[in-house]
Amino acid sequence: PLVKWNAVIYWSAAALVLGLIFGALIPGLFLHQQEEAFYTAIAPKGSVSETILPDSTRVFLNAGSSIRYRASEGIRTREVVLNGEAWFDVKHSLKVPFIVHTGFYDIRVTGTKFNVKAYKEDDEVITTLENGKIQAESANRFRMEKEIVLVPGEQLIYKKHDRSLKVNRVNPPIFSSWKDNKLIFINMSLRELIILLERKYGVDILVTDQDILNYHYDGTLKNETIIEVLNFLQETLPVYYEINDQTIKIKKK
């Protein structure tokens, strides 16, 4: 009986030790699998920022934009979630594709340079290819009939209001000039230009006469202050501006 009791104590103690070991290891392994670190890079309104991802991919973020990405380089995929506008110079890898999630369609690449404009408040999601090749694919919020492959000089436009897709031939540097602190716009409506200026300069602009929002404007901006830009608008369009407190008001002449 004494021997049997000692054996019970021995095996009970062994079971307790093993239980403690597994109790310490299993949650650790589970958490290691479940809790993956993510980073978020942000460019506040009024600024442009540059980020180098863990795989050495280079990303410029336009004003009012952000990307979310894994802290370590992926084994099977490299993925970022974009809100806003970004220019990518993706490190080449045939084995590990690079995917940009815009919320409306995904962009899959192996190594190339391209610009994606996907602000939540904008009606359009625009992808412009500079070099290499990219493939646009279905996402949860929009299903494509088939994938769309872009070649350099092509631009894919998705319109949210009617869920339509269109591919245009364009001059890519125009659409990524913002990363060099330059803005080039061709036949841009004043409505679109005001949104662009609010992001670039971090200001609030109020238009009192809604019909002037349909005026169109061509121009190039580089290193100009917001006051200089407003003066240009006054000289070229039938509008004038006032500054009240922290708000810029644009009115019809």
PDB file of C-alpha atoms in Angstrom:
ATOM      1  CA  PRO A   1       0.000   0.000   0.000  1.00  0.00           C
ATOM      2  CA  LEU A   2       2.823   2.397   0.814  1.00  0.00           C
ATOM      3  CA  VAL A   3       4.540   1.613  -2.462  1.00  0.00           C
ATOM      4  CA  LYS A   4       1.296   2.045  -4.379  1.00  0.00           C
ATOM      5  CA  TRP A   5       0.598   5.358  -2.635  1.00  0.00           C
ATOM      6  CA  ASN A   6       4.083   6.635  -3.442  1.00  0.00           C
ATOM      7  CA  ALA A   7       3.525   5.602  -7.059  1.00  0.00           C
ATOM      8  CA  VAL A   8       0.284   7.563  -7.144  1.00  0.00           C
ATOM      9  CA  ILE A   9       2.011  10.612  -5.684  1.00  0.00           C
ATOM     10  CA  TYR A  10       4.871  10.220  -8.192  1.00  0.00           C
ATOM     11  CA  TRP A  11       2.624   9.958 -11.250  1.00  0.00           C
ATOM     12  CA  SER A  12       0.357  12.737  -9.981  1.00  0.00           C
ATOM     13  CA  ALA A  13       3.364  15.004  -9.577  1.00  0.00           C
ATOM     14  CA  ALA A  14       4.617  14.067 -13.049  1.00  0.00           C
ATOM     15  CA  ALA A  15       1.209  14.785 -14.530  1.00  0.00           C
ATOM     16  CA  LEU A  16       1.149  18.149 -12.748  1.00  0.00           C
ATOM     17  CA  VAL A  17       4.589  19.080 -14.090  1.00  0.00           C
ATOM     18  CA  LEU A  18       3.624  18.035 -17.621  1.00  0.00           C
ATOM     19  CA  GLY A  19       0.387  19.949 -17.286  1.00  0.00           C
ATOM     20  CA  LEU A  20       2.279  23.066 -16.258  1.00  0.00           C
ATOM     21  CA  ILE A  21       4.690  22.669 -19.166  1.00  0.00           C
ATOM     22  CA  PHE A  22       1.942  22.217 -21.748  1.00  0.00           C
ATOM     23  CA  GLY A  23      -0.092  24.938 -20.078  1.00  0.00           C
ATOM     24  CA  ALA A  24       2.788  27.312 -20.606  1.00  0.00           C
ATOM     25  CA  LEU A  25       3.700  26.168 -24.127  1.00  0.00           C
ATOM     26  CA  ILE A  26       0.321  25.723 -25.820  1.00  0.00           C
ATOM     27  CA  PRO A  27      -1.018  29.252 -25.149  1.00  0.00           C
ATOM     28  CA  GLY A  28       2.350  30.626 -26.229  1.00  0.00           C
ATOM     29  CA  LEU A  29       2.211  28.688 -29.489  1.00  0.00           C
ATOM     30  CA  PHE A  30      -1.428  29.633 -30.012  1.00  0.00           C
ATOM     31  CA  LEU A  31      -0.770  33.308 -29.403  1.00  0.00           C
ATOM     32  CA  HIS A  32       2.250  33.197 -31.679  1.00  0.00           C
ATOM     33  CA  GLN A  33       0.032  31.910 -34.461  1.00  0.00           C
ATOM     34  CA  GLN A  34      -2.921  34.187 -33.768  1.00  0.00           C
ATOM     35  CA  GLU A  35      -1.363  37.486 -32.722  1.00  0.00           C
ATOM     36  CA  GLU A  36       0.510  38.897 -35.683  1.00  0.00           C
ATOM     37  CA  ALA A  37       1.907  42.391 -35.422  1.00  0.00           C
ATOM     38  CA  PHE A  38       0.718  45.008 -37.900  1.00  0.00           C
ATOM     39  CA  TYR A  39       2.020  48.496 -38.536  1.00  0.00           C
ATOM     40  CA  THR A  40       0.166  51.529 -39.865  1.00  0.00           C
ATOM     41  CA  ALA A  41       1.930  54.294 -41.790  1.00  0.00           C
ATOM     42  CA  ILE A  42       0.121  57.636 -42.054  1.00  0.00           C
ATOM     43  CA  ALA A  43       0.524  60.869 -44.021  1.00  0.00           C
ATOM     44  CA  PRO A  44      -1.630  63.545 -42.331  1.00  0.00           C
ATOM     45  CA  LYS A  45      -3.381  66.212 -44.379  1.00  0.00           C
ATOM     46  CA  GLY A  46      -0.871  68.803 -45.531  1.00  0.00           C
ATOM     47  CA  SER A  47       2.040  66.358 -45.854  1.00  0.00           C
ATOM     48  CA  VAL A  48       3.568  63.567 -47.941  1.00  0.00           C
ATOM     49  CA  SER A  49       5.463  60.708 -46.292  1.00  0.00           C
ATOM     50  CA  GLU A  50       7.748  57.880 -47.407  1.00  0.00           C
ATOM     51  CA  THR A  51       7.759  54.371 -45.912  1.00  0.00           C
ATOM     52  CA  ILE A  52      10.046  51.382 -46.502  1.00  0.00           C
ATOM     53  CA  LEU A  53       8.222  48.083 -45.953  1.00  0.00           C
ATOM     54  CA  PRO A  54       9.907  44.990 -44.399  1.00  0.00           C
ATOM     55  CA  ASP A  55      10.553  43.519 -47.882  1.00  0.00           C
ATOM     56  CA  SER A  56      12.269  46.795 -48.976  1.00  0.00           C
ATOM     57  CA  THR A  57       9.294  47.950 -51.061  1.00  0.00           C
ATOM     58  CA  ARG A  58       9.237  51.751 -51.196  1.00  0.00           C
ATOM     59  CA  VAL A  59       5.930  53.568 -50.634  1.00  0.00           C
ATOM     60  CA  PHE A  60       5.046  57.261 -50.835  1.00  0.00           C
ATOM     61  CA  LEU A  61       1.801  58.280 -49.122  1.00  0.00           C
ATOM     62  CA  ASN A  62      -0.133  61.325 -50.257  1.00  0.00           C
ATOM     63  CA  ALA A  63      -1.808  63.713 -47.814  1.00  0.00           C
ATOM     64  CA  GLY A  64      -4.610  62.177 -45.759  1.00  0.00           C
ATOM     65  CA  SER A  65      -3.562  58.588 -46.563  1.00  0.00           C
ATOM     66  CA  SER A  66      -2.576  55.454 -44.668  1.00  0.00           C
ATOM     67  CA  ILE A  67      -1.456  51.870 -45.253  1.00  0.00           C
ATOM     68  CA  ARG A  68      -1.613  48.899 -42.906  1.00  0.00           C
ATOM     69  CA  TYR A  69       0.905  46.062 -43.308  1.00  0.00           C
ATOM     70  CA  ARG A  70       2.480  43.131 -41.480  1.00  0.00           C
ATOM     71  CA  ALA A  71       5.509  43.788 -39.313  1.00  0.00           C
ATOM     72  CA  SER A  72       7.444  40.952 -40.970  1.00  0.00           C
ATOM     73  CA  GLU A  73       7.786  39.937 -44.597  1.00  0.00           C
ATOM     74  CA  GLY A  74       5.143  37.406 -45.588  1.00  0.00           C
ATOM     75  CA  ILE A  75       5.974  33.851 -46.606  1.00  0.00           C
ATOM     76  CA  ARG A  76       3.257  33.423 -49.224  1.00  0.00           C
ATOM     77  CA  THR A  77       2.036  36.955 -49.864  1.00  0.00           C
ATOM     78  CA  ARG A  78       2.995  40.539 -49.131  1.00  0.00           C
ATOM     79  CA  GLU A  79      -0.147  42.563 -48.456  1.00  0.00           C
ATOM     80  CA  VAL A  80      -1.078  46.154 -47.610  1.00  0.00           C
ATOM     81  CA  VAL A  81      -4.451  47.773 -46.986  1.00  0.00           C
ATOM     82  CA  LEU A  82      -4.648  51.257 -48.498  1.00  0.00           C
ATOM     83  CA  ASN A  83      -6.891  54.170 -47.618  1.00  0.00           C
ATOM     84  CA  GLY A  84      -6.022  57.220 -49.667  1.00  0.00           C
ATOM     85  CA  GLU A  85      -3.319  57.537 -52.305  1.00  0.00           C
ATOM     86  CA  ALA A  86       0.058  55.835 -52.560  1.00  0.00           C
ATOM     87  CA  TRP A  87       2.856  55.319 -55.068  1.00  0.00           C
ATOM     88  CA  PHE A  88       4.573  51.924 -54.880  1.00  0.00           C
ATOM     89  CA  ASP A  89       8.001  50.765 -56.012  1.00  0.00           C
ATOM     90  CA  VAL A  90       7.608  47.050 -55.258  1.00  0.00           C
ATOM     91  CA  LYS A  91      10.613  44.802 -54.723  1.00  0.00           C
ATOM     92  CA  HIS A  92      10.550  42.043 -57.344  1.00  0.00           C
ATOM     93  CA  SER A  93       9.603  38.520 -56.242  1.00  0.00           C
ATOM     94  CA  LEU A  94       7.969  35.865 -58.421  1.00  0.00           C
ATOM     95  CA  LYS A  95       7.451  33.544 -55.452  1.00  0.00           C
ATOM     96  CA  VAL A  96       5.823  36.071 -53.124  1.00  0.00           C
ATOM     97  CA  PRO A  97       3.287  38.366 -54.857  1.00  0.00           C
ATOM     98  CA  PHE A  98       2.540  41.841 -53.529  1.00  0.00           C
ATOM     99  CA  ILE A  99      -1.162  42.692 -53.057  1.00  0.00           C
ATOM    100  CA  VAL A 100      -2.763  46.096 -52.457  1.00  0.00           C
ATOM    101  CA  HIS A 101      -6.287  45.984 -50.991  1.00  0.00           C
ATOM    102  CA  THR A 102      -8.337  49.087 -51.854  1.00  0.00           C
ATOM    103  CA  GLY A 103     -11.703  47.935 -50.514  1.00  0.00           C
ATOM    104  CA  PHE A 104     -13.186  47.673 -54.019  1.00  0.00           C
ATOM    105  CA  TYR A 105     -10.614  45.713 -55.999  1.00  0.00           C
ATOM    106  CA  ASP A 106      -7.240  44.163 -55.250  1.00  0.00           C
ATOM    107  CA  ILE A 107      -4.016  44.785 -57.161  1.00  0.00           C
ATOM    108  CA  ARG A 108      -1.555  41.909 -57.522  1.00  0.00           C
ATOM    109  CA  VAL A 109       2.038  42.505 -58.649  1.00  0.00           C
ATOM    110  CA  THR A 110       5.411  40.797 -58.515  1.00  0.00           C
ATOM    111  CA  GLY A 111       7.565  43.903 -58.840  1.00  0.00           C
ATOM    112  CA  THR A 112       6.751  47.227 -60.496  1.00  0.00           C
ATOM    113  CA  LYS A 113       5.979  50.943 -60.042  1.00  0.00           C
ATOM    114  CA  PHE A 114       2.398  52.182 -59.902  1.00  0.00           C
ATOM    115  CA  ASN A 115       0.089  54.719 -58.285  1.00  0.00           C
ATOM    116  CA  VAL A 116      -3.207  53.946 -56.522  1.00  0.00           C
ATOM    117  CA  LYS A 117      -5.755  56.565 -55.513  1.00  0.00           C
ATOM    118  CA  ALA A 118      -8.430  55.100 -53.238  1.00  0.00           C
ATOM    119  CA  TYR A 119      -9.772  57.692 -50.805  1.00  0.00           C
ATOM    120  CA  LYS A 120     -12.935  56.525 -49.039  1.00  0.00           C
ATOM    121  CA  GLU A 121     -14.711  59.805 -49.731  1.00  0.00           C
ATOM    122  CA  ASP A 122     -13.906  59.839 -53.472  1.00  0.00           C
ATOM    123  CA  ASP A 123     -16.213  58.314 -56.065  1.00  0.00           C
ATOM    124  CA  GLU A 124     -13.334  56.768 -58.030  1.00  0.00           C
ATOM    125  CA  VAL A 125     -10.604  54.229 -57.316  1.00  0.00           C
ATOM    126  CA  ILE A 126      -7.775  54.853 -59.804  1.00  0.00           C
ATOM    127  CA  THR A 127      -4.719  52.699 -60.498  1.00  0.00           C
ATOM    128  CA  THR A 128      -2.043  53.997 -62.872  1.00  0.00           C
ATOM    129  CA  LEU A 129       0.819  51.769 -64.041  1.00  0.00           C
ATOM    130  CA  GLU A 130       4.248  53.283 -64.612  1.00  0.00           C
ATOM    131  CA  ASN A 131       6.234  50.167 -65.516  1.00  0.00           C
ATOM    132  CA  GLY A 132       6.061  46.391 -65.204  1.00  0.00           C
ATOM    133  CA  LYS A 133       2.679  44.648 -65.117  1.00  0.00           C
ATOM    134  CA  ILE A 134      -0.154  44.516 -62.596  1.00  0.00           C
ATOM    135  CA  GLN A 135      -3.390  42.558 -62.296  1.00  0.00           C
ATOM    136  CA  ALA A 136      -6.629  43.913 -60.807  1.00  0.00           C
ATOM    137  CA  GLU A 137      -8.786  41.292 -59.094  1.00  0.00           C
ATOM    138  CA  SER A 138     -12.158  40.998 -57.389  1.00  0.00           C
ATOM    139  CA  ALA A 139     -12.522  41.962 -53.743  1.00  0.00           C
ATOM    140  CA  ASN A 140     -15.310  41.395 -51.230  1.00  0.00           C
ATOM    141  CA  ARG A 141     -17.204  44.577 -52.140  1.00  0.00           C
ATOM    142  CA  PHE A 142     -16.951  44.200 -55.922  1.00  0.00           C
ATOM    143  CA  ARG A 143     -16.820  41.098 -58.113  1.00  0.00           C
ATOM    144  CA  MET A 144     -15.187  41.327 -61.544  1.00  0.00           C
ATOM    145  CA  GLU A 145     -16.182  39.108 -64.437  1.00  0.00           C
ATOM    146  CA  LYS A 146     -12.473  38.493 -65.001  1.00  0.00           C
ATOM    147  CA  GLU A 147      -9.134  39.890 -63.886  1.00  0.00           C
ATOM    148  CA  ILE A 148      -7.807  42.993 -65.656  1.00  0.00           C
ATOM    149  CA  VAL A 149      -4.117  43.133 -66.593  1.00  0.00           C
ATOM    150  CA  LEU A 150      -2.555  46.571 -67.072  1.00  0.00           C
ATOM    151  CA  VAL A 151       0.577  47.386 -69.068  1.00  0.00           C
ATOM    152  CA  PRO A 152       2.676  50.576 -68.668  1.00  0.00           C
ATOM    153  CA  GLY A 153       0.763  53.737 -69.534  1.00  0.00           C
ATOM    154  CA  GLU A 154      -2.642  52.257 -68.695  1.00  0.00           C
ATOM    155  CA  GLN A 155      -4.988  53.427 -65.968  1.00  0.00           C
ATOM    156  CA  LEU A 156      -7.882  51.526 -64.406  1.00  0.00           C
ATOM    157  CA  ILE A 157     -10.801  53.594 -63.088  1.00  0.00           C
ATOM    158  CA  TYR A 158     -13.564  52.128 -60.935  1.00  0.00           C
ATOM    159  CA  LYS A 159     -16.593  54.367 -60.320  1.00  0.00           C
ATOM    160  CA  LYS A 160     -18.350  53.556 -57.067  1.00  0.00           C
ATOM    161  CA  HIS A 161     -21.727  55.092 -57.886  1.00  0.00           C
ATOM    162  CA  ASP A 162     -22.422  52.866 -60.896  1.00  0.00           C
ATOM    163  CA  ARG A 163     -19.848  50.096 -60.204  1.00  0.00           C
ATOM    164  CA  SER A 164     -18.259  50.537 -63.636  1.00  0.00           C
ATOM    165  CA  LEU A 165     -14.708  49.838 -64.808  1.00  0.00           C
ATOM    166  CA  LYS A 166     -12.744  51.626 -67.518  1.00  0.00           C
ATOM    167  CA  VAL A 167      -9.159  51.417 -68.808  1.00  0.00           C
ATOM    168  CA  ASN A 168      -7.532  54.548 -70.300  1.00  0.00           C
ATOM    169  CA  ARG A 169      -4.185  55.368 -71.903  1.00  0.00           C
ATOM    170  CA  VAL A 170      -2.476  58.117 -69.876  1.00  0.00           C
ATOM    171  CA  ASN A 171       0.860  59.764 -69.100  1.00  0.00           C
ATOM    172  CA  PRO A 172       1.674  58.100 -65.731  1.00  0.00           C
ATOM    173  CA  PRO A 173       4.054  60.769 -64.292  1.00  0.00           C
ATOM    174  CA  ILE A 174       1.188  63.262 -64.185  1.00  0.00           C
ATOM    175  CA  PHE A 175      -0.679  61.070 -61.702  1.00  0.00           C
ATOM    176  CA  SER A 176       2.275  60.534 -59.364  1.00  0.00           C
ATOM    177  CA  SER A 177       3.726  64.061 -59.525  1.00  0.00           C
ATOM    178  CA  TRP A 178       2.373  64.719 -56.020  1.00  0.00           C
ATOM    179  CA  LYS A 179       5.181  62.629 -54.489  1.00  0.00           C
ATOM    180  CA  ASP A 180       7.678  65.188 -55.817  1.00  0.00           C
ATOM    181  CA  ASN A 181       5.638  68.021 -54.279  1.00  0.00           C
ATOM    182  CA  LYS A 182       4.212  68.918 -57.690  1.00  0.00           C
ATOM    183  CA  LEU A 183       0.582  68.863 -58.805  1.00  0.00           C
ATOM    184  CA  ILE A 184      -0.366  68.676 -62.467  1.00  0.00           C
ATOM    185  CA  PHE A 185      -4.049  68.861 -63.335  1.00  0.00           C
ATOM    186  CA  ILE A 186      -5.704  68.925 -66.741  1.00  0.00           C
ATOM    187  CA  ASN A 187      -9.310  70.009 -67.177  1.00  0.00           C
ATOM    188  CA  MET A 188      -9.958  69.408 -63.473  1.00  0.00           C
ATOM    189  CA  SER A 189     -13.245  70.648 -62.050  1.00  0.00           C
ATOM    190  CA  LEU A 190     -13.100  73.174 -59.235  1.00  0.00           C
ATOM    191  CA  ARG A 191     -14.927  70.588 -57.100  1.00  0.00           C
ATOM    192  CA  GLU A 192     -12.054  68.119 -57.520  1.00  0.00           C
ATOM    193  CA  LEU A 193      -9.406  70.820 -57.171  1.00  0.00           C
ATOM    194  CA  ILE A 194     -10.807  71.994 -53.838  1.00  0.00           C
ATOM    195  CA  ILE A 195     -10.635  68.450 -52.429  1.00  0.00           C
ATOM    196  CA  LEU A 196      -7.043  68.199 -53.639  1.00  0.00           C
ATOM    197  CA  LEU A 197      -6.097  71.564 -52.072  1.00  0.00           C
ATOM    198  CA  GLU A 198      -7.720  70.685 -48.741  1.00  0.00           C
ATOM    199  CA  ARG A 199      -5.617  67.511 -48.559  1.00  0.00           C
ATOM    200  CA  LYS A 200      -2.387  69.077 -49.754  1.00  0.00           C
ATOM    201  CA  TYR A 201      -2.483  72.148 -47.519  1.00  0.00           C
ATOM    202  CA  GLY A 202      -4.560  70.843 -44.601  1.00  0.00           C
ATOM    203  CA  VAL A 203      -7.149  73.625 -44.910  1.00  0.00           C
ATOM    204  CA  ASP A 204     -10.957  73.877 -45.002  1.00  0.00           C
ATOM    205  CA  ILE A 205     -12.488  75.455 -48.123  1.00  0.00           C
ATOM    206  CA  LEU A 206     -16.145  76.480 -48.334  1.00  0.00           C
ATOM    207  CA  VAL A 207     -17.813  77.288 -51.665  1.00  0.00           C
ATOM    208  CA  THR A 208     -20.842  79.557 -51.293  1.00  0.00           C
ATOM    209  CA  ASP A 209     -22.052  79.320 -54.922  1.00  0.00           C
ATOM    210  CA  GLN A 210     -22.393  75.678 -55.903  1.00  0.00           C
ATOM    211  CA  ASP A 211     -22.555  76.320 -59.656  1.00  0.00           C
ATOM    212  CA  ILE A 212     -18.881  77.408 -59.741  1.00  0.00           C
ATOM    213  CA  LEU A 213     -17.855  73.886 -58.720  1.00  0.00           C
ATOM    214  CA  ASN A 214     -18.284  72.886 -62.357  1.00  0.00           C
ATOM    215  CA  TYR A 215     -15.653  75.358 -63.567  1.00  0.00           C
ATOM    216  CA  HIS A 216     -12.599  73.550 -64.961  1.00  0.00           C
ATOM    217  CA  TYR A 217      -8.964  74.398 -64.539  1.00  0.00           C
ATOM    218  CA  ASP A 218      -5.563  73.459 -66.016  1.00  0.00           C
ATOM    219  CA  GLY A 219      -2.370  74.116 -64.132  1.00  0.00           C
ATOM    220  CA  THR A 220       0.804  72.993 -62.385  1.00  0.00           C
ATOM    221  CA  LEU A 221       1.660  73.686 -58.768  1.00  0.00           C
ATOM    222  CA  LYS A 222       5.045  73.282 -57.131  1.00  0.00           C
ATOM    223  CA  ASN A 223       6.055  74.773 -53.784  1.00  0.00           C
ATOM    224  CA  GLU A 224       3.336  77.446 -53.967  1.00  0.00           C
ATOM    225  CA  THR A 225       1.591  78.456 -50.757  1.00  0.00           C
ATOM    226  CA  ILE A 226      -2.169  78.142 -50.479  1.00  0.00           C
ATOM    227  CA  ILE A 227      -2.480  81.933 -50.791  1.00  0.00           C
ATOM    228  CA  GLU A 228      -0.508  81.893 -54.041  1.00  0.00           C
ATOM    229  CA  VAL A 229      -2.785  79.140 -55.381  1.00  0.00           C
ATOM    230  CA  LEU A 230      -5.913  81.091 -54.424  1.00  0.00           C
ATOM    231  CA  ASN A 231      -4.523  84.174 -56.137  1.00  0.00           C
ATOM    232  CA  PHE A 232      -3.948  82.117 -59.318  1.00  0.00           C
ATOM    233  CA  LEU A 233      -7.569  80.963 -59.190  1.00  0.00           C
ATOM    234  CA  GLN A 234      -8.780  84.546 -58.824  1.00  0.00           C
ATOM    235  CA  GLU A 235      -6.782  85.594 -61.868  1.00  0.00           C
ATOM    236  CA  THR A 236      -7.912  82.749 -64.126  1.00  0.00           C
ATOM    237  CA  LEU A 237     -11.489  81.987 -63.016  1.00  0.00           C
ATOM    238  CA  PRO A 238     -14.457  84.294 -62.255  1.00  0.00           C
ATOM    239  CA  VAL A 239     -14.116  83.698 -58.516  1.00  0.00           C
ATOM    240  CA  TYR A 240     -12.645  85.419 -55.471  1.00  0.00           C
ATOM    241  CA  TYR A 241     -11.807  84.229 -51.969  1.00  0.00           C
ATOM    242  CA  GLU A 242     -12.075  85.393 -48.380  1.00  0.00           C
ATOM    243  CA  ILE A 243     -10.470  83.981 -45.240  1.00  0.00           C
ATOM    244  CA  ASN A 244     -12.642  83.956 -42.130  1.00  0.00           C
ATOM    245  CA  ASP A 245     -11.032  82.472 -39.022  1.00  0.00           C
ATOM    246  CA  GLN A 246      -9.686  79.095 -40.201  1.00  0.00           C
ATOM    247  CA  THR A 247     -11.967  78.732 -43.239  1.00  0.00           C
ATOM    248  CA  ILE A 248     -11.326  79.822 -46.817  1.00  0.00           C
ATOM    249  CA  LYS A 249     -14.485  80.913 -48.643  1.00  0.00           C
ATOM    250  CA  ILE A 250     -14.588  80.910 -52.441  1.00  0.00           C
ATOM    251  CA  LYS A 251     -17.339  82.990 -54.071  1.00  0.00           C
ATOM    252  CA  LYS A 252     -18.505  83.811 -57.558  1.00  0.00           C
ATOM    253  CA  LYS A 253     -17.524  87.225 -58.905  1.00  0.00           C
TER     254      LYS A 253
END
